[in-house]
Coordinates of C-alpha atoms in Angstrom, one line a residue:
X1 CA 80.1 160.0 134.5
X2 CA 83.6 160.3 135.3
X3 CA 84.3 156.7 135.4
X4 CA 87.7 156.2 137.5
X5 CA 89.0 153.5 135.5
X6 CA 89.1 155.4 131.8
X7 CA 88.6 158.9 132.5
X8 CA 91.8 161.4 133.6
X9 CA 90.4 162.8 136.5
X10 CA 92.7 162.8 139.5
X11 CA 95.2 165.6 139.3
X12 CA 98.6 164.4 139.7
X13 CA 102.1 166.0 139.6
X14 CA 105.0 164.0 137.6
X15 CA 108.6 164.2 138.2
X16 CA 108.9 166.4 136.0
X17 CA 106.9 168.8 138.1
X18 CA 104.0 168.7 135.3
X19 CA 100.1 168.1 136.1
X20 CA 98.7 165.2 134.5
X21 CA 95.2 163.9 135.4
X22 CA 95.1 160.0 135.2
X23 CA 92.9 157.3 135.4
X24 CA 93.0 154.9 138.5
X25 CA 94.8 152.5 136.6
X26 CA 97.4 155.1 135.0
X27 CA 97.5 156.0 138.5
X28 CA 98.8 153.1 139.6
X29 CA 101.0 152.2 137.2
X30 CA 103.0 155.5 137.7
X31 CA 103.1 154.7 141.2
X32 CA 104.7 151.9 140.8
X33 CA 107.9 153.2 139.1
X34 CA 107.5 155.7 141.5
X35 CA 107.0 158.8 139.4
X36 CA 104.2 160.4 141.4
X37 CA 105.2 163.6 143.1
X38 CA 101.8 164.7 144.9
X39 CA 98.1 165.2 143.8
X40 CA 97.2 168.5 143.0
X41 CA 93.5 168.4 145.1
X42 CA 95.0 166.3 148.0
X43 CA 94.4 168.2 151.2
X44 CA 96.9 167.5 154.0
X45 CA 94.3 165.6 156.0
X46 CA 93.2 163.6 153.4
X47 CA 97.3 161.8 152.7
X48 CA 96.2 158.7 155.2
X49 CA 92.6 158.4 153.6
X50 CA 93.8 158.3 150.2
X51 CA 96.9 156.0 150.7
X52 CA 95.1 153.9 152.7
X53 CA 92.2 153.3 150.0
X54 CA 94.7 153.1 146.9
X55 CA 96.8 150.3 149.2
X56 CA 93.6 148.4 149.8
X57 CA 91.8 148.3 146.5
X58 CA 95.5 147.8 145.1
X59 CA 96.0 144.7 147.7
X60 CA 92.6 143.2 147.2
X61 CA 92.5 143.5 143.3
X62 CA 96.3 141.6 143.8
X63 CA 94.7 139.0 145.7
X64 CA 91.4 138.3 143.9
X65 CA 93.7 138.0 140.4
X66 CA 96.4 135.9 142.1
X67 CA 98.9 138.0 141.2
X68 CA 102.1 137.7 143.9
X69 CA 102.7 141.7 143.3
X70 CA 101.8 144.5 142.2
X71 CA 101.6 145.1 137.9
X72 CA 103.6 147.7 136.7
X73 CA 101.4 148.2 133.4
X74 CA 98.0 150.2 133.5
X75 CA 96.5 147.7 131.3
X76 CA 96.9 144.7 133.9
X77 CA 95.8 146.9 136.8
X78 CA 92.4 148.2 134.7
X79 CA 91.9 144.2 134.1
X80 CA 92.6 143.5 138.0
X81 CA 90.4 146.6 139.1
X82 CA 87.4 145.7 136.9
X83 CA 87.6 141.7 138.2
X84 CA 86.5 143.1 141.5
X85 CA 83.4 144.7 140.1
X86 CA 82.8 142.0 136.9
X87 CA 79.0 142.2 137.5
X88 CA 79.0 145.9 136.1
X89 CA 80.2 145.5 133.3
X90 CA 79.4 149.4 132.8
X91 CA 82.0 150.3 136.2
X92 CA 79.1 151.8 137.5
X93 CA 81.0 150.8 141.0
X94 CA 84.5 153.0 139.7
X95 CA 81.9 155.8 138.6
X96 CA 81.2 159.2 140.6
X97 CA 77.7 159.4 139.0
X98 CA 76.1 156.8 137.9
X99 CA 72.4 156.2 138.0
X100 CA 70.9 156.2 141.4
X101 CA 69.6 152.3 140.9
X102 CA 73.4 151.5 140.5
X103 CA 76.5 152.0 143.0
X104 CA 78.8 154.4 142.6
X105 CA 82.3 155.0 143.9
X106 CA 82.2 154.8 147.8
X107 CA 78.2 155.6 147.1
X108 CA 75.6 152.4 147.6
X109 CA 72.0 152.7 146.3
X110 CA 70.4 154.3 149.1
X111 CA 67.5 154.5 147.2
X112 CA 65.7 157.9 146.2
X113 CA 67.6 161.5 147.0
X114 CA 64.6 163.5 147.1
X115 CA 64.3 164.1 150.6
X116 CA 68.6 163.9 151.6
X117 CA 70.1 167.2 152.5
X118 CA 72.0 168.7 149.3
X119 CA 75.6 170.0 149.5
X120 CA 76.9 172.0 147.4
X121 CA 81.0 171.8 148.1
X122 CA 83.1 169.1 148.6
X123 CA 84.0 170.4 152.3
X124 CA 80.7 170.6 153.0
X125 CA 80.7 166.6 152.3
X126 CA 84.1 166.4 154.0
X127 CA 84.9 165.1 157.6
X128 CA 86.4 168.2 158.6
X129 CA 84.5 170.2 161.5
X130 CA 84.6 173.3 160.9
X131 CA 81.4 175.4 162.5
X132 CA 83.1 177.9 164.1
X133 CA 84.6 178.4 160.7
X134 CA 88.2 179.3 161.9
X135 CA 91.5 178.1 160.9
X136 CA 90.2 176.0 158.3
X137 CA 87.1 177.9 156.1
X138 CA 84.1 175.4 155.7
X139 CA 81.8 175.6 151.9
X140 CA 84.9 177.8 150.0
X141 CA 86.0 175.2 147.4
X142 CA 83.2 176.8 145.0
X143 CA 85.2 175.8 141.6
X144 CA 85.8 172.0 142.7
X145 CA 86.5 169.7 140.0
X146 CA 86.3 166.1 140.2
X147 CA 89.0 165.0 142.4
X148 CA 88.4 167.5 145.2
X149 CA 85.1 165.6 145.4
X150 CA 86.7 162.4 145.4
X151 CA 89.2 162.9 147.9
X152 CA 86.5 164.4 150.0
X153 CA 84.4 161.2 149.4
X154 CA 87.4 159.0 150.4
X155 CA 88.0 161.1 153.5
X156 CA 84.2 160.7 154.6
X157 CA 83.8 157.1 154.0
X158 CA 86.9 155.5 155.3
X159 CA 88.0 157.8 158.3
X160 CA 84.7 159.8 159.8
X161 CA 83.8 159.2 163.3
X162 CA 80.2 159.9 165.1
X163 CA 78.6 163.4 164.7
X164 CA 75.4 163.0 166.5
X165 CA 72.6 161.2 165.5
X166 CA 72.3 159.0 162.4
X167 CA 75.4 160.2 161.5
X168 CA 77.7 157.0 162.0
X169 CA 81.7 156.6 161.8
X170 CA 83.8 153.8 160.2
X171 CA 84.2 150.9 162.1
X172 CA 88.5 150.9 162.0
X173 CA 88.6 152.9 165.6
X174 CA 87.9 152.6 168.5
X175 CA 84.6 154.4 169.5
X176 CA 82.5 157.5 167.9
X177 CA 85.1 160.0 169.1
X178 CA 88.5 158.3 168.0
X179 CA 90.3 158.5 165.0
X180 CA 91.8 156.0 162.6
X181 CA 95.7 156.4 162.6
X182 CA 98.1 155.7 160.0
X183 CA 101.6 154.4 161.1
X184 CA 103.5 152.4 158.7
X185 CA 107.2 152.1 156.8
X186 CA 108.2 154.9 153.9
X187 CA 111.2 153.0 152.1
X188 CA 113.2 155.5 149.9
X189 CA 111.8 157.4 147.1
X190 CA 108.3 158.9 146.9
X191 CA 104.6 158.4 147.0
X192 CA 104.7 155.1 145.2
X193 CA 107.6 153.0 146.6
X194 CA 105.7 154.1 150.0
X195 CA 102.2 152.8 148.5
X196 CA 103.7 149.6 146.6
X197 CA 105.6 148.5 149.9
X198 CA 102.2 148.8 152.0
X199 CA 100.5 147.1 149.1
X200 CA 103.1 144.2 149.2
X201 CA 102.8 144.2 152.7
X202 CA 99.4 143.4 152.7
X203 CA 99.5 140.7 150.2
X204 CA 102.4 138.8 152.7
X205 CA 100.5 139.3 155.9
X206 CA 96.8 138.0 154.4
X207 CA 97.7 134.8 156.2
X208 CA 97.9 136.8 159.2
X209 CA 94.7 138.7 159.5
X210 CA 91.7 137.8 161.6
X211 CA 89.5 134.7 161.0
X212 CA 86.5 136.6 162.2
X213 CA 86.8 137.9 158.3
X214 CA 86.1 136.2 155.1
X215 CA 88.9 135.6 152.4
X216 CA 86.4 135.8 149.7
X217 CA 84.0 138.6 151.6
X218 CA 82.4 142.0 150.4
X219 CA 85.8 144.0 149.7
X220 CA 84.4 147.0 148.1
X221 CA 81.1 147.8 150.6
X222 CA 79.4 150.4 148.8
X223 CA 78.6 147.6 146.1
X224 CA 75.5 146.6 148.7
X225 CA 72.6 148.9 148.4
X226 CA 71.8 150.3 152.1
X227 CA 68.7 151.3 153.2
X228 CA 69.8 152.6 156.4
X229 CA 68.9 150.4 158.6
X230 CA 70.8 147.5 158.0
X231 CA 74.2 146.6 158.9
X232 CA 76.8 144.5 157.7
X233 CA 78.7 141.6 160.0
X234 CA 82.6 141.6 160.0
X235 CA 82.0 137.6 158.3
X236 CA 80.6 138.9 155.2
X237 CA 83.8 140.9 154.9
X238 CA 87.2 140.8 153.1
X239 CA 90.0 141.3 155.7
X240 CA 90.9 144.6 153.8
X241 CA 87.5 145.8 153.0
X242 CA 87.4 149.1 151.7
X243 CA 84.3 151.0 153.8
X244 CA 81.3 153.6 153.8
X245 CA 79.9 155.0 156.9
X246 CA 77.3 157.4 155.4
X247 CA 74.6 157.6 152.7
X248 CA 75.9 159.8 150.0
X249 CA 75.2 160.1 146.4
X250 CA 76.5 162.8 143.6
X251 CA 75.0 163.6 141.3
X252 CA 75.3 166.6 138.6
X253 CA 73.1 169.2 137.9
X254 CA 74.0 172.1 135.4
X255 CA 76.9 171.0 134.6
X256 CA 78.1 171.1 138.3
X257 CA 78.6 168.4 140.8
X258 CA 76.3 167.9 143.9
X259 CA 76.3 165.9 146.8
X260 CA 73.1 164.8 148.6
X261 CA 73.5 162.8 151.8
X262 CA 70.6 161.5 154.4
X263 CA 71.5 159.5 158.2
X264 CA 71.2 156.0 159.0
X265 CA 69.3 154.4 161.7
X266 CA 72.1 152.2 161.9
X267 CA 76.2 152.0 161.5
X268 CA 77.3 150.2 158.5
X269 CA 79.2 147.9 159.8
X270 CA 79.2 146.7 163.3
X271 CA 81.8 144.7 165.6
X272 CA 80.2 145.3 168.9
X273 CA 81.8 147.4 171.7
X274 CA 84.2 144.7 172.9
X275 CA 85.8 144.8 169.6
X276 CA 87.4 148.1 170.7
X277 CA 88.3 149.3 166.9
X278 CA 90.3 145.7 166.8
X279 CA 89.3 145.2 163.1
X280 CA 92.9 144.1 162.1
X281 CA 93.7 147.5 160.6
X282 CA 97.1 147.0 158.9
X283 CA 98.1 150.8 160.2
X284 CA 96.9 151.3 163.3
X285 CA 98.9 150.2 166.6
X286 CA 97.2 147.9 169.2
X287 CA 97.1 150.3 173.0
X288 CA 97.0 148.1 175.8
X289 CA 95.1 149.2 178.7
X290 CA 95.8 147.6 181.8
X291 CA 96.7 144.5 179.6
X292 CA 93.2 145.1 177.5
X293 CA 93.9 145.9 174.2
X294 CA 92.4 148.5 171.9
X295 CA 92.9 150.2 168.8
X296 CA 95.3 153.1 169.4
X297 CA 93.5 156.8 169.9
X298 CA 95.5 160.0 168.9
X299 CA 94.4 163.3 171.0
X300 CA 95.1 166.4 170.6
X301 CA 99.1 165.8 172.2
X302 CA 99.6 164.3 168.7
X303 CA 102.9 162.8 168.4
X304 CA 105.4 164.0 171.3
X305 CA 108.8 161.6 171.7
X306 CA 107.2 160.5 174.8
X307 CA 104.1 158.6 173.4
X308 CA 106.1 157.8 170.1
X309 CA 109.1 155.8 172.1
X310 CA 106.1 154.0 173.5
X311 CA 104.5 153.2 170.3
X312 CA 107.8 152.4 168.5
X313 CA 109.3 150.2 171.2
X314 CA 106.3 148.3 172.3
X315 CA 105.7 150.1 175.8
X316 CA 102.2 149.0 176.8
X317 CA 101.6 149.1 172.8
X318 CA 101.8 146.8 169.7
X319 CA 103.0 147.8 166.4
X320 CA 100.4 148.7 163.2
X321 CA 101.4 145.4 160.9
X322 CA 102.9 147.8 158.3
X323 CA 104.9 149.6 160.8
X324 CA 106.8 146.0 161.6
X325 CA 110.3 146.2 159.9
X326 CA 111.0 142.6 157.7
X327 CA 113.8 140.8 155.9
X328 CA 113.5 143.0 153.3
X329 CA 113.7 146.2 154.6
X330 CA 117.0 145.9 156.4
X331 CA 119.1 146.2 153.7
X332 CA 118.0 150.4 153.0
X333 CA 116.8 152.9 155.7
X334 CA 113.3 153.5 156.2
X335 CA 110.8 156.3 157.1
X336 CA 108.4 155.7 160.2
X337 CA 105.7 157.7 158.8
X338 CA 102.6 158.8 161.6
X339 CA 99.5 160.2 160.7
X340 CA 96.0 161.6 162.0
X341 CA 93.4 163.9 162.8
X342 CA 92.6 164.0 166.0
X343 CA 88.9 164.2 166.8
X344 CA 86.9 165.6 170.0
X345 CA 83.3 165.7 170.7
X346 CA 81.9 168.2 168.0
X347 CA 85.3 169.4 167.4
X348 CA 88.5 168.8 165.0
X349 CA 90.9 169.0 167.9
X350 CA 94.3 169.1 165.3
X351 CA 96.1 167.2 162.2
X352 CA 99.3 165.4 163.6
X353 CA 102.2 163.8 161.1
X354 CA 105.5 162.4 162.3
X355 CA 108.5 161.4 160.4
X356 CA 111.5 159.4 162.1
X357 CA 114.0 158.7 159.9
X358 CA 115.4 155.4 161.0
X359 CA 119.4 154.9 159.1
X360 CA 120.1 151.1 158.0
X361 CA 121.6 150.1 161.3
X362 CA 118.5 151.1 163.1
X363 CA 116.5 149.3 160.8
X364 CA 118.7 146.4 160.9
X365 CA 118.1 146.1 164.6
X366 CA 114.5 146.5 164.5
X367 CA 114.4 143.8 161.6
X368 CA 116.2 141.1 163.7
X369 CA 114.0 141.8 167.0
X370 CA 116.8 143.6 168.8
X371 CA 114.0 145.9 169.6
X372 CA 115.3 146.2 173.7
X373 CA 118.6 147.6 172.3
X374 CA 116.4 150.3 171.3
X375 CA 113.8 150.6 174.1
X376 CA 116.2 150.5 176.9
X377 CA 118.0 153.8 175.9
X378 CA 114.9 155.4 174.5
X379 CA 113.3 154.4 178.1
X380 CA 115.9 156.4 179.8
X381 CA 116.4 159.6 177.7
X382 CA 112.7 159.8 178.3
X383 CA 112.7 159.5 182.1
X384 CA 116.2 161.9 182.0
X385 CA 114.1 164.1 179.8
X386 CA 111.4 164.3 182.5
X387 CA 114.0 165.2 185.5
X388 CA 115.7 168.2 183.9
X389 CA 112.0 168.9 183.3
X390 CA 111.2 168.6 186.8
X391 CA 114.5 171.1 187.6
X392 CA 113.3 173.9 185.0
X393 CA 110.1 173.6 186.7
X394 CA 111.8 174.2 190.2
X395 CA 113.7 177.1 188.7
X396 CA 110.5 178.9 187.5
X397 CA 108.2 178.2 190.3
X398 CA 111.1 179.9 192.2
X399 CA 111.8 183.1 190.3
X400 CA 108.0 183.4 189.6
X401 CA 107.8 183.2 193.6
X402 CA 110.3 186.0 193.5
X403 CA 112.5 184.2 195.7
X404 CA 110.7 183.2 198.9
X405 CA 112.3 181.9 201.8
X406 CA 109.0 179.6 202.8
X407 CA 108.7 177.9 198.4
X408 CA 105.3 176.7 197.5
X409 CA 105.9 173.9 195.5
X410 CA 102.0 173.8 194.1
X411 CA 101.3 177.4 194.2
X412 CA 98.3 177.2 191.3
X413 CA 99.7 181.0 189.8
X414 CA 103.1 180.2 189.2
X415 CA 102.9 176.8 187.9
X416 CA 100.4 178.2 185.5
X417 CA 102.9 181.0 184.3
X418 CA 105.5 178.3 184.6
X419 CA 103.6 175.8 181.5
X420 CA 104.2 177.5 178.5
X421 CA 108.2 177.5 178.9
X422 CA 107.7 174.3 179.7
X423 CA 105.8 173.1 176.7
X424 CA 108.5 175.2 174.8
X425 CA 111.3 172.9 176.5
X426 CA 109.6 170.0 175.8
X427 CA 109.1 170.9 171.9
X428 CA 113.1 171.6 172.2
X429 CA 113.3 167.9 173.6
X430 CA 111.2 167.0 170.7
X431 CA 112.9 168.0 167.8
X432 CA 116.0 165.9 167.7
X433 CA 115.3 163.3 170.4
X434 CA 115.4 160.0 168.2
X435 CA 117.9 161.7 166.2
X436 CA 120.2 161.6 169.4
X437 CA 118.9 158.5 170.7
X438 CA 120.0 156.9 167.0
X439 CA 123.2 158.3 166.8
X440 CA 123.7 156.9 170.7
X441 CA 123.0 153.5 169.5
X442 CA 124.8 153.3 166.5
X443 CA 128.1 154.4 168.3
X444 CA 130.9 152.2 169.9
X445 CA 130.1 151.2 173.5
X446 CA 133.5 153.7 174.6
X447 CA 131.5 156.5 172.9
X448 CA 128.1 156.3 174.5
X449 CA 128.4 157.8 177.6
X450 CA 130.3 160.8 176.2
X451 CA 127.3 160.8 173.8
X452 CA 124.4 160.9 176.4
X453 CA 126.4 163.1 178.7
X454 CA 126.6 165.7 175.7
X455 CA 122.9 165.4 175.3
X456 CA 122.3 166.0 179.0
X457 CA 124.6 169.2 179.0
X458 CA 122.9 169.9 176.1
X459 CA 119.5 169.8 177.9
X460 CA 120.5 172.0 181.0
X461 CA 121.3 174.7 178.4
X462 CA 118.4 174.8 176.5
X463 CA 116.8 174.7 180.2
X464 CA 119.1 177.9 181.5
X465 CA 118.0 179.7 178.1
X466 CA 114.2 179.4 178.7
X467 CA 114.6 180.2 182.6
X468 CA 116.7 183.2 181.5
X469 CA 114.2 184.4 178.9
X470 CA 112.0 184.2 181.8
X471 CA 113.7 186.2 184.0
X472 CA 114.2 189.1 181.5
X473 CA 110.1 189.2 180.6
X474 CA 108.9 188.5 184.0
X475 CA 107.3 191.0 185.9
X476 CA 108.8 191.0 189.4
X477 CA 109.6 192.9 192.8
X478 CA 112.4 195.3 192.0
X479 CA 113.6 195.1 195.5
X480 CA 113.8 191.1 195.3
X481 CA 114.4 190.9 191.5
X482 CA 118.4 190.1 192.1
X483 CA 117.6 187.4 195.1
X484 CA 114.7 185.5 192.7
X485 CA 117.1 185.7 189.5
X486 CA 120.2 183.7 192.0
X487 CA 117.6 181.9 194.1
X488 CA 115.9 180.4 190.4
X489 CA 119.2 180.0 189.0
X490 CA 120.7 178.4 191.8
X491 CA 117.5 175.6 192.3
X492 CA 117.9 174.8 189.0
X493 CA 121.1 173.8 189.1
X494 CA 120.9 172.1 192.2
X495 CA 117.8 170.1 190.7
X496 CA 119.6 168.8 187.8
X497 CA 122.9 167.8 189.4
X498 CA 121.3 166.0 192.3
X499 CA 119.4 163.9 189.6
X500 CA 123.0 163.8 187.2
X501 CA 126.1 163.2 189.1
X502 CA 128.3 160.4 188.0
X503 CA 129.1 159.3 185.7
X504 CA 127.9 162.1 183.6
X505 CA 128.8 165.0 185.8
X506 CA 131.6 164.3 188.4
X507 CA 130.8 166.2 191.4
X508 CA 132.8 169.6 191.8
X509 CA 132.4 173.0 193.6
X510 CA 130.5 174.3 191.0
X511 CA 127.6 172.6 191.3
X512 CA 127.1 170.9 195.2
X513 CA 123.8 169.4 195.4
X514 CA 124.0 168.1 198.7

């Protein structure tokens, strides 16, 4: 039932702003004229999931027909789709139930059900945690319909990590606890030119992908039964292989959808250790630790300017192989888009997304290699960033020290009351930093120090607002109240010009470091 290939089941918003549920293929084709909007069941931390699995089913089927891109009719993409499955000649493969002695989609015989633990929601079957059961309600989509239980099965397979025993993650990160991240290139326009450029980009970098893989390989892994125990070997694979990590099978009863899923004695599909989550992941960024490299890890910091100037300029990182600018994309300006879900022990520890919107000169430069004309810059708004930091810090430590004449630079209690209004600054920081940084770049060399020297004036007064708002809320002696206001005040200032003399800030009597 509900065979993805002829049946409308995935809820999808026109441009027109209607709903119309289509067929994979229909799917496709609308995407490729870029007429998709959203899908009506998509949760926001499914988005990476589900583009990742329509790119690489849309890549592979590309490849395996020999076509040099993408088909813009539904026709020639039901043809390519059904290639990759030809011995089912019933799509039991593109199915969401089919008989439990056949695969289904993203489901492998597992064998008999009887003794797997039912669930009866899709978020129950989802890689959300939720036990605690706040912020995001577990077991409440009681009315699902089809595609909330296939964008739950696509989250599970592709992107779960550990969750104790027999209870495996996907192979594309790096350890039980990471996450998968999705970095790559939005061109203009919507959903679809976003998903056809990624699935482009894979068909022109399948030279480039490791040999440890197998050109003609298991792409689609749920088409292997799996008894649990055995594991698959990254040489029996397709470079873009599309995976499971648990044993799940749906199945309807009543009229209703139900999911039944057992453990495994064993992961899926195994690298070994040393791999690191290095399975040549088109969107996720190589980390280099200590010059060792492993697949990039997103905590619960998400996406601050600081890790993202790293990631985007190559510091200690390499880009995701659809984050790389090409030829191509110089000629229009392009969306850095950032995804994931950052994962703890037991825990959902928060859903991150960035956007940087990169203008045509930017992308230029990052096409042509120039990437130093970037870093340099980015390198030192970051470390600037971090000293008017260090001077708001000075100023609160002081006024939460009322003043003293003996200052305790580590005194545990007023650094603590100090962090939020410094988190707060450094959100300020955060919302328009590559924004600035751009616009500093593109300008004439005569207008870039004006430029940076705006931005650091800038900086000091979102600084003075935060220490103000903490000297109106702050409990404090009355007696030393005025002294800790001018004492705060008056370290601040002295921190930032000692660090920002010339030639931003020529010296004057206003503001004497010495």
């Amino acid at each position: 039932m509900f065979n993805l290939l002829h049946d409308p089941v995935i809820r999808t918003l026109v441009t027109d702003a209607s709903e119309t549920p289509l067929a994979l293929p229909e799917l496709y084709a609308a995407l490729m004229v870029d007429s998709v909007e959203s899908f009506s069941a998509l949760r926001p931390h499914q988005r990476h999931a589900w583009h990742a699995l329509l790119c690489q089913i849309g890549a592979v089927a590309c490849l395996r027909a020999d076509l040099a891109k993408p088909p813009a009719d539904a026709n020639d993409w039901r043809a390519a789709l059904k290639d990759l499955t030809a011995y089912f000649p019933d799509d039991a493969p593109w199915r969401l139930v089919s008989p439990l002695d056949q695969p289904a989609f993203l489901q492998p015989v597992v064998g008999p059900v009887d003794c797997f633990r039912p669930l009866s929601t899709p978020d129950e079957l989802d890689m959300l945690v939720t036990a605690k059961n706040h912020d995001v309600k577990g077991a409440r989509l009681l009315n699902a319909l089809p595609d909330d239980w296939l964008f739950a099965l696509v989250s599970l397979q592709t992107m779960e990590g550990f969750l104790g025993a027999g209870n495996y993650g996907v192979s594309r990160m790096n350890g039980g606890f990471s996450n998968r991240p999705g970095f790559s290139l939005a061109p203009p326009g919507g959903l679809g030119a976003h998903i056809r450029r990624d699935i482009e980009g894979l068909i022109a970098l399948r030279e480039k992908t490791p040999e440890v893989f197998d050109d003609e390989g298991l792409a689609l892994v749920w088409l292997e039964p799996w008894d649990g125990a055995a594991s698959l070997q990254p040489k029996h694979l397709d470079p873009y292989y599309i995976e499971i990590c648990r044993r799940i099978r749906l199945v309807q009863q009543d009229g209703r959808l139900q999911a039944f899923a057992a453990g495994s004695k064993a992961a899926r599909i195994v690298f070994g250790k040393e791999a690191k989550g290095l399975t040549g992941d088109p969107w996720t960024p190589v980390e280099f630790d200590n010059g060792d490299p492993k697949a990039l890890t997103v905590d619960a910091r998400g996406f601050s300017y600081r890790r993202m100037s790293e990631i985007l300029f190559e510091k200690g990182f390499k880009q995701a192989p659809l984050q790389q600018m090409s030829r191509k994309d110089e000629v229009r300006a392009m969306v850095l888009v950032a995804r994931a879900l950052a994962r703890g022990q037991g825990k959902t520890e928060g859903l991150h997304e960035r956007r940087i919107v990169m203008q045509r000169r930017i992308v230029k430069l990052l096409a042509d290699g120039q990437i130093q004309d970037l870093a340099i810059p980015a390198s030192h708004r970051v470390e600037q960033a971090g000293l008017v930091r260090k001077a708001l810090r000075f100023g609160l430590m002081m006024l939460f020290q009322n003043g003293p004449d003996s200052f305790q630079p580590r005194d545990p209690n007023s650094s603590k009351r100090a962090d939020p209004f410094l988190d707060r600054f450094e959100a300020d920081i955060d919302s328009d930093f590559f924004e600035r940084l751009f616009a500093e770049v593109e300008a004439q060399d005569g207008a870039k120090l004006e430029i940076r020297a705006h931005w650091l004036t800038d900086l000091r007064l979102r600084a003075l607002d935060l220490l103000r708002t903490a000297e109106a809320g702050s409990p404090s002696s009355s007696i030393r109240r005025h002294r800790a206001i001018v004492r705060a005040e008056s370290a601040f200032d002295n921190s930032f010009y000692k660090s920002f003399r010339a030639p931003y800030f020529p010296k004057d009597e206003h503001h004497d470091a010495a």
